[in-house]
PDB file of C-alpha atoms in Angstrom:
ATOM      1  CA  MET A   1     -61.692 -66.082 -39.707  1.00 52.00           C
ATOM      2  CA  SER A   2     -58.654 -68.039 -39.446  1.00 55.00           C
ATOM      3  CA  GLU A   3     -56.854 -68.803 -36.266  1.00 58.00           C
ATOM      4  CA  THR A   4     -53.875 -66.529 -37.088  1.00 54.00           C
ATOM      5  CA  VAL A   5     -56.106 -63.541 -37.824  1.00 50.00           C
ATOM      6  CA  LYS A   6     -57.913 -64.053 -34.503  1.00 53.00           C
ATOM      7  CA  GLU A   7     -54.596 -64.241 -32.651  1.00 54.00           C
ATOM      8  CA  THR A   8     -53.439 -61.010 -34.331  1.00 51.00           C
ATOM      9  CA  LEU A   9     -56.655 -59.229 -33.373  1.00 52.00           C
ATOM     10  CA  ASN A  10     -56.356 -60.476 -29.805  1.00 53.00           C
ATOM     11  CA  GLU A  11     -52.718 -59.314 -29.609  1.00 52.00           C
ATOM     12  CA  GLU A  12     -53.698 -55.811 -30.769  1.00 51.00           C
ATOM     13  CA  GLU A  13     -56.365 -55.658 -28.080  1.00 53.00           C
ATOM     14  CA  ILE A  14     -53.982 -56.938 -25.419  1.00 52.00           C
ATOM     15  CA  MET A  15     -50.812 -55.060 -26.532  1.00 53.00           C
ATOM     16  CA  PRO A  16     -51.512 -51.343 -26.778  1.00 52.00           C
ATOM     17  CA  ASN A  17     -49.822 -49.309 -29.476  1.00 53.00           C
ATOM     18  CA  LEU A  18     -46.631 -47.888 -27.999  1.00 52.00           C
ATOM     19  CA  ASN A  19     -47.048 -44.721 -30.074  1.00 53.00           C
ATOM     20  CA  ALA A  20     -50.643 -44.085 -29.053  1.00 54.00           C
ATOM     21  CA  ASP A  21     -49.686 -41.518 -26.406  1.00 54.00           C
ATOM     22  CA  GLU A  22     -47.748 -39.170 -28.694  1.00 56.00           C
ATOM     23  CA  ASN A  23     -49.422 -36.044 -27.297  1.00 54.00           C
ATOM     24  CA  VAL A  24     -48.773 -36.906 -23.643  1.00 56.00           C
ATOM     25  CA  ALA A  25     -45.741 -35.121 -22.189  1.00 57.00           C
ATOM     26  CA  GLY A  26     -42.952 -37.185 -20.697  1.00 55.00           C
ATOM     27  CA  THR A  27     -43.624 -40.400 -22.602  1.00 55.00           C
ATOM     28  CA  THR A  28     -40.956 -42.369 -24.367  1.00 54.00           C
ATOM     29  CA  HIS A  29     -41.703 -44.284 -27.493  1.00 52.00           C
ATOM     30  CA  MET A  30     -39.997 -47.599 -27.510  1.00 48.00           C
ATOM     31  CA  ASN A  31     -40.064 -48.082 -31.224  1.00 42.00           C
ATOM     32  CA  ASP A  32     -38.732 -44.591 -32.239  1.00 46.00           C
ATOM     33  CA  GLU A  33     -35.044 -44.080 -32.892  1.00 54.00           C
ATOM     34  CA  MET A  34     -33.677 -42.250 -29.826  1.00 54.00           C
ATOM     35  CA  THR A  35     -31.369 -39.731 -31.539  1.00 60.00           C
ATOM     36  CA  SER A  36     -30.049 -39.208 -34.973  1.00 84.00           C
ATOM     37  CA  GLU A  37     -26.478 -38.437 -35.890  1.00 85.00           C
ATOM     38  CA  ASP A  38     -27.483 -34.862 -36.763  1.00 86.00           C
ATOM     39  CA  ASP A  39     -28.899 -34.329 -33.268  1.00 89.00           C
ATOM     40  CA  LEU A  40     -25.760 -35.781 -31.735  1.00 90.00           C
ATOM     41  CA  SER A  41     -23.418 -33.599 -33.780  1.00 90.00           C
ATOM     42  CA  LYS A  42     -25.584 -30.559 -32.996  1.00 92.00           C
ATOM     43  CA  ALA A  43     -25.390 -31.326 -29.257  1.00 92.00           C
ATOM     44  CA  LEU A  44     -21.622 -31.817 -29.472  1.00 93.00           C
ATOM     45  CA  GLY A  45     -21.293 -28.481 -31.278  1.00 93.00           C
ATOM     46  CA  GLU A  46     -23.306 -26.717 -28.585  1.00 94.00           C
ATOM     47  CA  ALA A  47     -21.206 -28.378 -25.887  1.00 95.00           C
ATOM     48  CA  ALA A  48     -18.031 -27.172 -27.602  1.00 95.00           C
ATOM     49  CA  GLU A  49     -19.433 -23.615 -27.772  1.00 95.00           C
ATOM     50  CA  TRP A  50     -20.302 -23.672 -24.068  1.00 96.00           C
ATOM     51  CA  LYS A  51     -16.873 -25.036 -23.197  1.00 96.00           C
ATOM     52  CA  ASP A  52     -15.248 -22.266 -25.258  1.00 95.00           C
ATOM     53  CA  LYS A  53     -17.377 -19.615 -23.521  1.00 96.00           C
ATOM     54  CA  TYR A  54     -16.511 -21.111 -20.137  1.00 96.00           C
ATOM     55  CA  MET A  55     -12.787 -21.120 -20.892  1.00 96.00           C
ATOM     56  CA  ARG A  56     -12.907 -17.507 -22.098  1.00 96.00           C
ATOM     57  CA  LEU A  57     -14.828 -16.405 -18.990  1.00 96.00           C
ATOM     58  CA  PHE A  58     -12.419 -18.302 -16.763  1.00 95.00           C
ATOM     59  CA  ALA A  59      -9.425 -16.637 -18.434  1.00 95.00           C
ATOM     60  CA  GLU A  60     -11.118 -13.233 -18.237  1.00 96.00           C
ATOM     61  CA  PHE A  61     -11.846 -13.708 -14.530  1.00 96.00           C
ATOM     62  CA  ASP A  62      -8.277 -14.850 -13.883  1.00 95.00           C
ATOM     63  CA  ASN A  63      -6.966 -11.728 -15.648  1.00 96.00           C
ATOM     64  CA  PHE A  64      -9.390  -9.602 -13.602  1.00 96.00           C
ATOM     65  CA  LYS A  65      -8.039 -11.099 -10.358  1.00 96.00           C
ATOM     66  CA  LYS A  66      -4.440 -10.429 -11.415  1.00 96.00           C
ATOM     67  CA  ARG A  67      -5.258  -6.871 -12.500  1.00 96.00           C
ATOM     68  CA  SER A  68      -7.138  -6.189  -9.242  1.00 96.00           C
ATOM     69  CA  PHE A  69      -4.243  -7.532  -7.170  1.00 96.00           C
ATOM     70  CA  LYS A  70      -1.772  -5.360  -9.087  1.00 94.00           C
ATOM     71  CA  GLU A  71      -3.954  -2.257  -8.632  1.00 93.00           C
ATOM     72  CA  LYS A  72      -4.338  -3.013  -4.922  1.00 92.00           C
ATOM     73  CA  MET A  73      -0.566  -3.305  -4.517  1.00 90.00           C
ATOM     74  CA  GLU A  74      -0.077   0.024  -6.321  1.00 88.00           C
ATOM     75  CA  VAL A  75      -2.585   1.685  -3.991  1.00 86.00           C
ATOM     76  CA  ILE A  76      -0.795   0.247  -0.962  1.00 82.00           C
ATOM     77  CA  GLN A  77       2.627   1.330  -2.225  1.00 80.00           C
ATOM     78  CA  THR A  78       1.576   4.823  -3.281  1.00 81.00           C
ATOM     79  CA  GLY A  79      -1.285   5.331  -0.825  1.00 77.00           C
ATOM     80  CA  GLY A  80       0.893   7.449   1.425  1.00 80.00           C
ATOM     81  CA  LYS A  81       2.055   9.601  -1.484  1.00 83.00           C
ATOM     82  CA  ASP A  82      -0.584  12.258  -0.843  1.00 81.00           C
ATOM     83  CA  VAL A  83       0.382  12.516   2.820  1.00 83.00           C
ATOM     84  CA  MET A  84       4.079  12.602   1.977  1.00 86.00           C
ATOM     85  CA  MET A  85       3.586  15.391  -0.557  1.00 87.00           C
ATOM     86  CA  GLY A  86       1.963  17.506   2.161  1.00 85.00           C
ATOM     87  CA  MET A  87       4.727  16.655   4.608  1.00 90.00           C
ATOM     88  CA  LEU A  88       7.500  17.767   2.247  1.00 92.00           C
ATOM     89  CA  ASP A  89       6.619  21.436   2.774  1.00 91.00           C
ATOM     90  CA  VAL A  90       6.799  20.927   6.522  1.00 92.00           C
ATOM     91  CA  LEU A  91      10.140  19.145   6.131  1.00 93.00           C
ATOM     92  CA  ASP A  92      11.499  22.052   4.087  1.00 93.00           C
ATOM     93  CA  ASP A  93      10.382  24.496   6.787  1.00 91.00           C
ATOM     94  CA  THR A  94      11.993  22.312   9.466  1.00 92.00           C
ATOM     95  CA  ILE A  95      15.308  22.273   7.598  1.00 92.00           C
ATOM     96  CA  ARG A  96      15.219  26.081   7.256  1.00 90.00           C
ATOM     97  CA  ALA A  97      14.393  26.437  10.958  1.00 88.00           C
ATOM     98  CA  GLU A  98      17.273  24.144  11.887  1.00 88.00           C
ATOM     99  CA  LYS A  99      19.703  26.291   9.858  1.00 89.00           C
ATOM    100  CA  GLN A 100      18.362  29.449  11.504  1.00 86.00           C
ATOM    101  CA  MET A 101      18.787  27.946  14.985  1.00 86.00           C
ATOM    102  CA  GLU A 102      22.536  27.502  14.384  1.00 87.00           C
ATOM    103  CA  THR A 103      23.087  31.236  13.952  1.00 87.00           C
ATOM    104  CA  ALA A 104      20.137  32.732  15.848  1.00 85.00           C
ATOM    105  CA  THR A 105      20.728  34.900  18.854  1.00 87.00           C
ATOM    106  CA  ASP A 106      17.093  35.791  19.508  1.00 89.00           C
ATOM    107  CA  ILE A 107      15.489  32.834  21.304  1.00 87.00           C
ATOM    108  CA  GLN A 108      12.016  34.342  20.986  1.00 91.00           C
ATOM    109  CA  ALA A 109      12.303  34.398  17.160  1.00 88.00           C
ATOM    110  CA  VAL A 110      13.405  30.729  17.176  1.00 88.00           C
ATOM    111  CA  LYS A 111      10.386  29.794  19.318  1.00 90.00           C
ATOM    112  CA  GLU A 112       8.033  31.642  16.971  1.00 91.00           C
ATOM    113  CA  GLY A 113       9.594  29.930  13.957  1.00 89.00           C
ATOM    114  CA  MET A 114       9.233  26.506  15.567  1.00 91.00           C
ATOM    115  CA  ASN A 115       5.611  27.251  16.484  1.00 93.00           C
ATOM    116  CA  LEU A 116       4.918  28.169  12.843  1.00 93.00           C
ATOM    117  CA  VAL A 117       6.440  24.861  11.665  1.00 93.00           C
ATOM    118  CA  PHE A 118       4.528  22.919  14.325  1.00 94.00           C
ATOM    119  CA  ASN A 119       1.221  24.596  13.418  1.00 95.00           C
ATOM    120  CA  LYS A 120       1.835  23.902   9.726  1.00 94.00           C
ATOM    121  CA  LEU A 121       2.450  20.231  10.530  1.00 93.00           C
ATOM    122  CA  LYS A 122      -0.781  20.004  12.543  1.00 94.00           C
ATOM    123  CA  HIS A 123      -2.690  21.735   9.736  1.00 94.00           C
ATOM    124  CA  VAL A 124      -1.361  19.339   7.059  1.00 92.00           C
ATOM    125  CA  LEU A 125      -2.247  16.309   9.181  1.00 92.00           C
ATOM    126  CA  GLN A 126      -5.736  17.655   9.901  1.00 93.00           C
ATOM    127  CA  GLN A 127      -6.290  18.200   6.171  1.00 92.00           C
ATOM    128  CA  LYS A 128      -5.469  14.515   5.645  1.00 90.00           C
ATOM    129  CA  GLY A 129      -8.130  13.522   8.189  1.00 92.00           C
ATOM    130  CA  LEU A 130      -6.042  13.104  11.342  1.00 94.00           C
ATOM    131  CA  LYS A 131      -7.685  14.238  14.559  1.00 95.00           C
ATOM    132  CA  ALA A 132      -6.457  13.912  18.146  1.00 95.00           C
ATOM    133  CA  PHE A 133      -8.976  13.235  20.889  1.00 95.00           C
ATOM    134  CA  ASP A 134      -8.836  14.347  24.509  1.00 94.00           C
ATOM    135  CA  SER A 135      -8.912  11.732  27.242  1.00 94.00           C
ATOM    136  CA  ILE A 136      -8.212  13.484  30.550  1.00 94.00           C
ATOM    137  CA  GLY A 137     -11.313  13.502  32.734  1.00 93.00           C
ATOM    138  CA  GLU A 138     -13.134  11.043  30.449  1.00 94.00           C
ATOM    139  CA  GLU A 139     -14.422   7.634  31.526  1.00 95.00           C
ATOM    140  CA  PHE A 140     -11.880   4.916  30.720  1.00 95.00           C
ATOM    141  CA  ASP A 141     -12.979   3.245  27.474  1.00 94.00           C
ATOM    142  CA  VAL A 142     -11.140   0.129  26.282  1.00 94.00           C
ATOM    143  CA  GLU A 143     -12.181   0.944  22.708  1.00 95.00           C
ATOM    144  CA  LYS A 144     -10.035   4.088  22.646  1.00 96.00           C
ATOM    145  CA  HIS A 145      -7.760   3.976  25.713  1.00 97.00           C
ATOM    146  CA  GLU A 146      -4.865   1.758  26.729  1.00 96.00           C
ATOM    147  CA  ALA A 147      -4.306   1.780  30.488  1.00 95.00           C
ATOM    148  CA  VAL A 148      -0.605   1.983  31.274  1.00 96.00           C
ATOM    149  CA  THR A 149      -1.127   2.076  35.019  1.00 94.00           C
ATOM    150  CA  GLU A 150      -3.676   2.770  37.742  1.00 94.00           C
ATOM    151  CA  ILE A 151      -3.149   5.183  40.598  1.00 93.00           C
ATOM    152  CA  PRO A 152      -5.395   6.125  43.506  1.00 92.00           C
ATOM    153  CA  ALA A 153      -7.927   8.679  42.307  1.00 91.00           C
ATOM    154  CA  PRO A 154      -7.449  12.177  43.793  1.00 89.00           C
ATOM    155  CA  SER A 155     -11.219  12.369  44.357  1.00 89.00           C
ATOM    156  CA  THR A 156     -14.161   9.978  44.175  1.00 89.00           C
ATOM    157  CA  ASP A 157     -15.481  11.590  40.985  1.00 90.00           C
ATOM    158  CA  MET A 158     -12.212  10.624  39.180  1.00 91.00           C
ATOM    159  CA  GLU A 159     -12.516   6.894  39.963  1.00 92.00           C
ATOM    160  CA  GLY A 160     -12.505   4.920  36.713  1.00 92.00           C
ATOM    161  CA  LYS A 161     -11.614   8.052  34.759  1.00 94.00           C
ATOM    162  CA  VAL A 162      -8.462   9.067  32.914  1.00 96.00           C
ATOM    163  CA  ILE A 163      -6.193  11.090  35.203  1.00 95.00           C
ATOM    164  CA  ASP A 164      -3.203  11.546  32.894  1.00 95.00           C
ATOM    165  CA  GLU A 165      -2.412  10.991  29.231  1.00 96.00           C
ATOM    166  CA  LEU A 166       1.046   9.708  28.250  1.00 96.00           C
ATOM    167  CA  HIS A 167       0.344   9.497  24.494  1.00 96.00           C
ATOM    168  CA  LYS A 168      -2.543  11.127  22.667  1.00 96.00           C
ATOM    169  CA  GLY A 169      -5.011   8.962  20.800  1.00 96.00           C
ATOM    170  CA  TYR A 170      -5.718   9.657  17.134  1.00 96.00           C
ATOM    171  CA  LEU A 171      -8.524   9.137  14.652  1.00 96.00           C
ATOM    172  CA  LEU A 172      -8.018   9.071  10.893  1.00 94.00           C
ATOM    173  CA  ASN A 173     -11.240   9.950   9.093  1.00 93.00           C
ATOM    174  CA  ASP A 174     -13.152   9.083  12.290  1.00 93.00           C
ATOM    175  CA  LYS A 175     -11.513   5.651  12.570  1.00 95.00           C
ATOM    176  CA  LEU A 176      -9.260   4.929  15.535  1.00 96.00           C
ATOM    177  CA  ILE A 177      -5.638   4.476  14.461  1.00 95.00           C
ATOM    178  CA  ARG A 178      -3.917   4.831  17.843  1.00 96.00           C
ATOM    179  CA  HIS A 179      -5.225   4.231  21.354  1.00 96.00           C
ATOM    180  CA  ALA A 180      -4.415   6.896  23.919  1.00 96.00           C
ATOM    181  CA  LYS A 181      -1.986   5.605  26.563  1.00 97.00           C
ATOM    182  CA  VAL A 182      -3.450   6.742  29.853  1.00 97.00           C
ATOM    183  CA  VAL A 183      -3.264   6.585  33.632  1.00 96.00           C
ATOM    184  CA  VAL A 184      -6.571   5.580  35.218  1.00 96.00           C
ATOM    185  CA  GLY A 185      -7.842   6.558  38.663  1.00 94.00           C
ATOM    186  CA  LYS A 186      -8.804   3.677  40.928  1.00 91.00           C
ATOM    187  CA  THR A 187     -10.603   3.469  44.207  1.00 85.00           C
ATOM    188  CA  PRO A 188      -8.107   3.922  47.076  1.00 77.00           C
ATOM    189  CA  ASN A 189      -7.284   0.653  48.864  1.00 71.00           C
ATOM    190  CA  ALA A 190      -8.919  -1.395  46.109  1.00 56.00           C
TER     191      ALA A 190
END
């Protein structure tokens, strides 16, 4: 053998074939072409499709936010409509009662008429979920009472309890909407 053939054989033994590990995952072949133009154009096409989908989803989400905001504003603006519709009947009755009071001579009939209007008002409000709660004699609770003042308790069992109620407290669908304004009994000389 000639010297050149021996050198070539020795190089093949020393330099392994770079493509010999074709079936091993994660290997890169140094002598293969990395990508072809077809692969590149295919990847660019897919990227354009994804960008288009992203832009459409973004626009759709933006429209959803605007639509939701508009619907929320409509609910806020017309949310009291149901309550107002119920109150209109009470208002009509109040106007009729006011006209009757101008010419009425029977005070008892006026009182009965006003009681009917008042009871109708309470009934409409209760139908809408409004409920008053009693506070007198109850333990003072900062979650539902607002102490206006403290006075000496008339007896030791009324210390720390509500003695008087200046404004009733109200719940709307079991959620507190107004604290009761109360007078609380305190220990004498405290």
